[in-house]
Amino acid sequence: MIGYAENQGKGAALKTAYSFLYREILKIGGVSLLSFGIGYTLYGLQH
């Protein structure tokens, strides 16, 4: 049972790391998508 508990801890740590990375990627992706959208709109208005 001790080994099982250790594995649970590792899994939780991995999940935390993954969710943190996922949020960071979403944040960066969201910002770049937003700036792309704004740039595209401005470009569309000029032409």
The first five atom37 places (N, CA, C, CB, O) and aatype in JSON, in Angstrom:
{
  "aatype": [12, 9, 7, 18, 0, 6, 2, 5, 7, 11, 7, 0, 0, 10, 11, 16, 0, 18, 15, 13, 10, 18, 1, 6, 9, 10, 11, 9, 7, 7, 19, 15, 10, 10, 15, 13, 7, 9, 7, 18, 16, 10, 18, 7, 10, 5, 8],
  "atom_mask": [
    [1, 1, 1, 1, 1],
    [1, 1, 1, 1, 1],
    [1, 1, 1, 0, 1],
    [1, 1, 1, 1, 1],
    [1, 1, 1, 1, 1],
    [1, 1, 1, 1, 1],
    [1, 1, 1, 1, 1],
    [1, 1, 1, 1, 1],
    [1, 1, 1, 0, 1],
    [1, 1, 1, 1, 1],
    [1, 1, 1, 0, 1],
    [1, 1, 1, 1, 1],
    [1, 1, 1, 1, 1],
    [1, 1, 1, 1, 1],
    [1, 1, 1, 1, 1],
    [1, 1, 1, 1, 1],
    [1, 1, 1, 1, 1],
    [1, 1, 1, 1, 1],
    [1, 1, 1, 1, 1],
    [1, 1, 1, 1, 1],
    [1, 1, 1, 1, 1],
    [1, 1, 1, 1, 1],
    [1, 1, 1, 1, 1],
    [1, 1, 1, 1, 1],
    [1, 1, 1, 1, 1],
    [1, 1, 1, 1, 1],
    [1, 1, 1, 1, 1],
    [1, 1, 1, 1, 1],
    [1, 1, 1, 0, 1],
    [1, 1, 1, 0, 1],
    [1, 1, 1, 1, 1],
    [1, 1, 1, 1, 1],
    [1, 1, 1, 1, 1],
    [1, 1, 1, 1, 1],
    [1, 1, 1, 1, 1],
    [1, 1, 1, 1, 1],
    [1, 1, 1, 0, 1],
    [1, 1, 1, 1, 1],
    [1, 1, 1, 0, 1],
    [1, 1, 1, 1, 1],
    [1, 1, 1, 1, 1],
    [1, 1, 1, 1, 1],
    [1, 1, 1, 1, 1],
    [1, 1, 1, 0, 1],
    [1, 1, 1, 1, 1],
    [1, 1, 1, 1, 1],
    [1, 1, 1, 1, 1]
  ],
  "atom_positions": [
    [[0.82, -1.22, 0.0], [0.0, 0.0, 0.0], [0.85, 1.27, 0.0], [-0.93, 0.01, 1.21], [0.42, 2.31, -0.5]],
    [[2.06, 1.17, 0.56], [2.93, 2.36, 0.61], [3.32, 2.76, -0.82], [4.21, 2.09, 1.47], [3.28, 3.93, -1.18]],
    [[3.7, 1.77, -1.63], [4.07, 2.04, -3.01], [2.92, 2.68, -3.78], [0.0, 0.0, 0.0], [3.12, 3.57, -4.6]],
    [[1.72, 2.2, -3.49], [0.52, 2.75, -4.14], [0.36, 4.22, -3.79], [-0.74, 1.95, -3.73], [0.06, 5.04, -4.66]],
    [[0.55, 4.55, -2.52], [0.41, 5.94, -2.08], [1.46, 6.82, -2.76], [0.56, 6.04, -0.54], [1.16, 7.95, -3.16]],
    [[2.68, 6.3, -2.9], [3.74, 7.06, -3.56], [3.37, 7.34, -5.01], [5.08, 6.3, -3.5], [3.56, 8.45, -5.51]],
    [[2.83, 6.32, -5.68], [2.42, 6.5, -7.07], [1.32, 7.53, -7.19], [1.96, 5.17, -7.66], [1.3, 8.32, -8.13]],
    [[0.4, 7.54, -6.25], [-0.68, 8.53, -6.23], [-0.09, 9.94, -6.13], [-1.65, 8.26, -5.05], [-0.53, 10.85, -6.82]],
    [[0.92, 10.09, -5.26], [1.57, 11.39, -5.09], [2.22, 11.85, -6.37], [0.0, 0.0, 0.0], [2.11, 13.02, -6.75]],
    [[2.91, 10.93, -7.04], [3.57, 11.26, -8.31], [2.54, 11.67, -9.35], [4.4, 10.07, -8.82], [2.73, 12.63, -10.09]],
    [[1.45, 10.91, -9.39], [0.38, 11.22, -10.35], [-0.2, 12.6, -10.11], [0.0, 0.0, 0.0], [-0.47, 13.34, -11.05]],
    [[-0.41, 12.93, -8.84], [-0.97, 14.23, -8.49], [-0.01, 15.35, -8.89], [-1.29, 14.31, -6.99], [-0.42, 16.39, -9.4]],
    [[1.29, 15.12, -8.65], [2.29, 16.12, -9.0], [2.32, 16.33, -10.51], [3.69, 15.71, -8.48], [2.41, 17.46, -10.99]],
    [[2.25, 15.23, -11.25], [2.24, 15.31, -12.71], [1.0, 16.05, -13.19], [2.3, 13.91, -13.33], [1.08, 16.9, -14.08]],
    [[-0.14, 15.72, -12.6], [-1.39, 16.39, -12.98], [-1.29, 17.89, -12.75], [-2.58, 15.81, -12.2], [-1.73, 18.69, -13.57]],
    [[-0.71, 18.26, -11.6], [-0.55, 19.68, -11.27], [0.35, 20.36, -12.3], [0.03, 19.85, -9.85], [0.03, 21.44, -12.79]],
    [[1.46, 19.71, -12.62], [2.4, 20.27, -13.59], [1.73, 20.41, -14.96], [3.67, 19.39, -13.71], [1.88, 21.42, -15.63]],
    [[0.99, 19.37, -15.35], [0.32, 19.4, -16.65], [-0.73, 20.49, -16.72], [-0.31, 18.05, -16.94], [-0.83, 21.2, -17.72]],
    [[-1.52, 20.63, -15.66], [-2.58, 21.65, -15.68], [-1.97, 23.04, -15.68], [-3.52, 21.48, -14.46], [-2.51, 23.97, -16.29]],
    [[-0.82, 23.19, -14.99], [-0.13, 24.48, -15.0], [0.37, 24.8, -16.4], [1.05, 24.49, -13.99], [0.17, 25.9, -16.91]],
    [[1.02, 23.81, -17.03], [1.52, 23.99, -18.4], [0.36, 24.29, -19.35], [2.28, 22.74, -18.87], [0.46, 25.17, -20.2]],
    [[-0.73, 23.55, -19.19], [-1.91, 23.71, -20.04], [-2.44, 25.13, -19.94], [-2.99, 22.7, -19.65], [-2.78, 25.75, -20.95]],
    [[-2.52, 25.65, -18.7], [-3.0, 27.02, -18.5], [-2.06, 28.02, -19.15], [-3.16, 27.33, -17.02], [-2.51, 28.98, -19.78]],
    [[-0.75, 27.81, -18.99], [0.23, 28.73, -19.58], [0.1, 28.73, -21.1], [1.66, 28.35, -19.16], [0.12, 29.79, -21.73]],
    [[-0.02, 27.54, -21.68], [-0.15, 27.42, -23.14], [-1.43, 28.1, -23.61], [-0.14, 25.93, -23.58], [-1.43, 28.81, -24.62]],
    [[-2.51, 27.89, -22.87], [-3.78, 28.53, -23.22], [-3.65, 30.05, -23.15], [-4.9, 28.05, -22.29], [-4.16, 30.77, -24.0]],
    [[-2.95, 30.52, -22.11], [-2.77, 31.96, -21.92], [-1.99, 32.53, -23.11], [-2.04, 32.26, -20.59], [-2.4, 33.52, -23.71]],
    [[-0.85, 31.89, -23.43], [-0.02, 32.37, -24.53], [-0.79, 32.25, -25.85], [1.31, 31.56, -24.61], [-0.78, 33.18, -26.66]],
    [[-1.44, 31.11, -26.05], [-2.21, 30.89, -27.27], [-3.35, 31.89, -27.4], [0.0, 0.0, 0.0], [-3.62, 32.4, -28.49]],
    [[-4.02, 32.16, -26.28], [-5.12, 33.11, -26.29], [-4.66, 34.5, -26.65], [0.0, 0.0, 0.0], [-5.3, 35.2, -27.44]],
    [[-3.53, 34.9, -26.08], [-2.99, 36.24, -26.35], [-2.57, 36.36, -27.81], [-1.79, 36.54, -25.42], [-2.86, 37.37, -28.45]],
    [[-1.89, 35.33, -28.34], [-1.45, 35.41, -29.73], [-2.64, 35.37, -30.68], [-0.47, 34.28, -30.05], [-2.64, 36.05, -31.71]],
    [[-3.64, 34.57, -30.34], [-4.85, 34.54, -31.16], [-5.54, 35.89, -31.15], [-5.81, 33.45, -30.67], [-6.01, 36.37, -32.18]],
    [[-5.59, 36.5, -29.98], [-6.24, 37.79, -29.82], [-5.5, 38.85, -30.64], [-6.28, 38.21, -28.35], [-6.13, 39.61, -31.38]],
    [[-4.18, 38.89, -30.52], [-3.41, 39.89, -31.26], [-3.49, 39.62, -32.76], [-1.93, 39.9, -30.79], [-3.51, 40.56, -33.55]],
    [[-3.53, 38.34, -33.15], [-3.69, 38.01, -34.56], [-5.04, 38.5, -35.06], [-3.55, 36.49, -34.78], [-5.14, 39.07, -36.15]],
    [[-6.08, 38.28, -34.26], [-7.42, 38.73, -34.63], [-7.48, 40.24, -34.79], [0.0, 0.0, 0.0], [-8.08, 40.74, -35.74]],
    [[-6.86, 40.97, -33.85], [-6.85, 42.43, -33.92], [-6.08, 42.89, -35.16], [-6.22, 43.04, -32.64], [-6.54, 43.76, -35.9]],
    [[-4.9, 42.29, -35.37], [-4.09, 42.65, -36.54], [-4.83, 42.36, -37.83], [0.0, 0.0, 0.0], [-4.8, 43.17, -38.76]],
    [[-5.49, 41.21, -37.89], [-6.22, 40.82, -39.09], [-7.37, 41.79, -39.35], [-6.75, 39.39, -38.95], [-7.62, 42.16, -40.5]],
    [[-8.06, 42.18, -38.29], [-9.18, 43.12, -38.42], [-8.69, 44.47, -38.92], [-9.91, 43.28, -37.07], [-9.28, 45.06, -39.82]],
    [[-7.6, 44.97, -38.32], [-7.05, 46.26, -38.74], [-6.6, 46.19, -40.2], [-5.87, 46.67, -37.84], [-6.81, 47.12, -40.97]],
    [[-5.96, 45.08, -40.56], [-5.51, 44.9, -41.93], [-6.7, 44.88, -42.88], [-4.69, 43.59, -42.07], [-6.66, 45.48, -43.96]],
    [[-7.76, 44.2, -42.47], [-8.97, 44.12, -43.29], [-9.63, 45.47, -43.46], [0.0, 0.0, 0.0], [-10.18, 45.76, -44.52]],
    [[-9.58, 46.31, -42.43], [-10.19, 47.64, -42.51], [-9.39, 48.55, -43.43], [-10.29, 48.26, -41.11], [-9.96, 49.43, -44.08]],
    [[-8.08, 48.34, -43.49], [-7.23, 49.22, -44.31], [-7.31, 48.88, -45.79], [-5.8, 49.14, -43.84], [-7.05, 49.73, -46.64]],
    [[-7.66, 47.61, -46.1], [-7.63, 47.21, -47.51], [-9.0, 46.93, -48.08], [-6.76, 46.0, -47.68], [-9.13, 46.58, -49.26]]
  ]
}
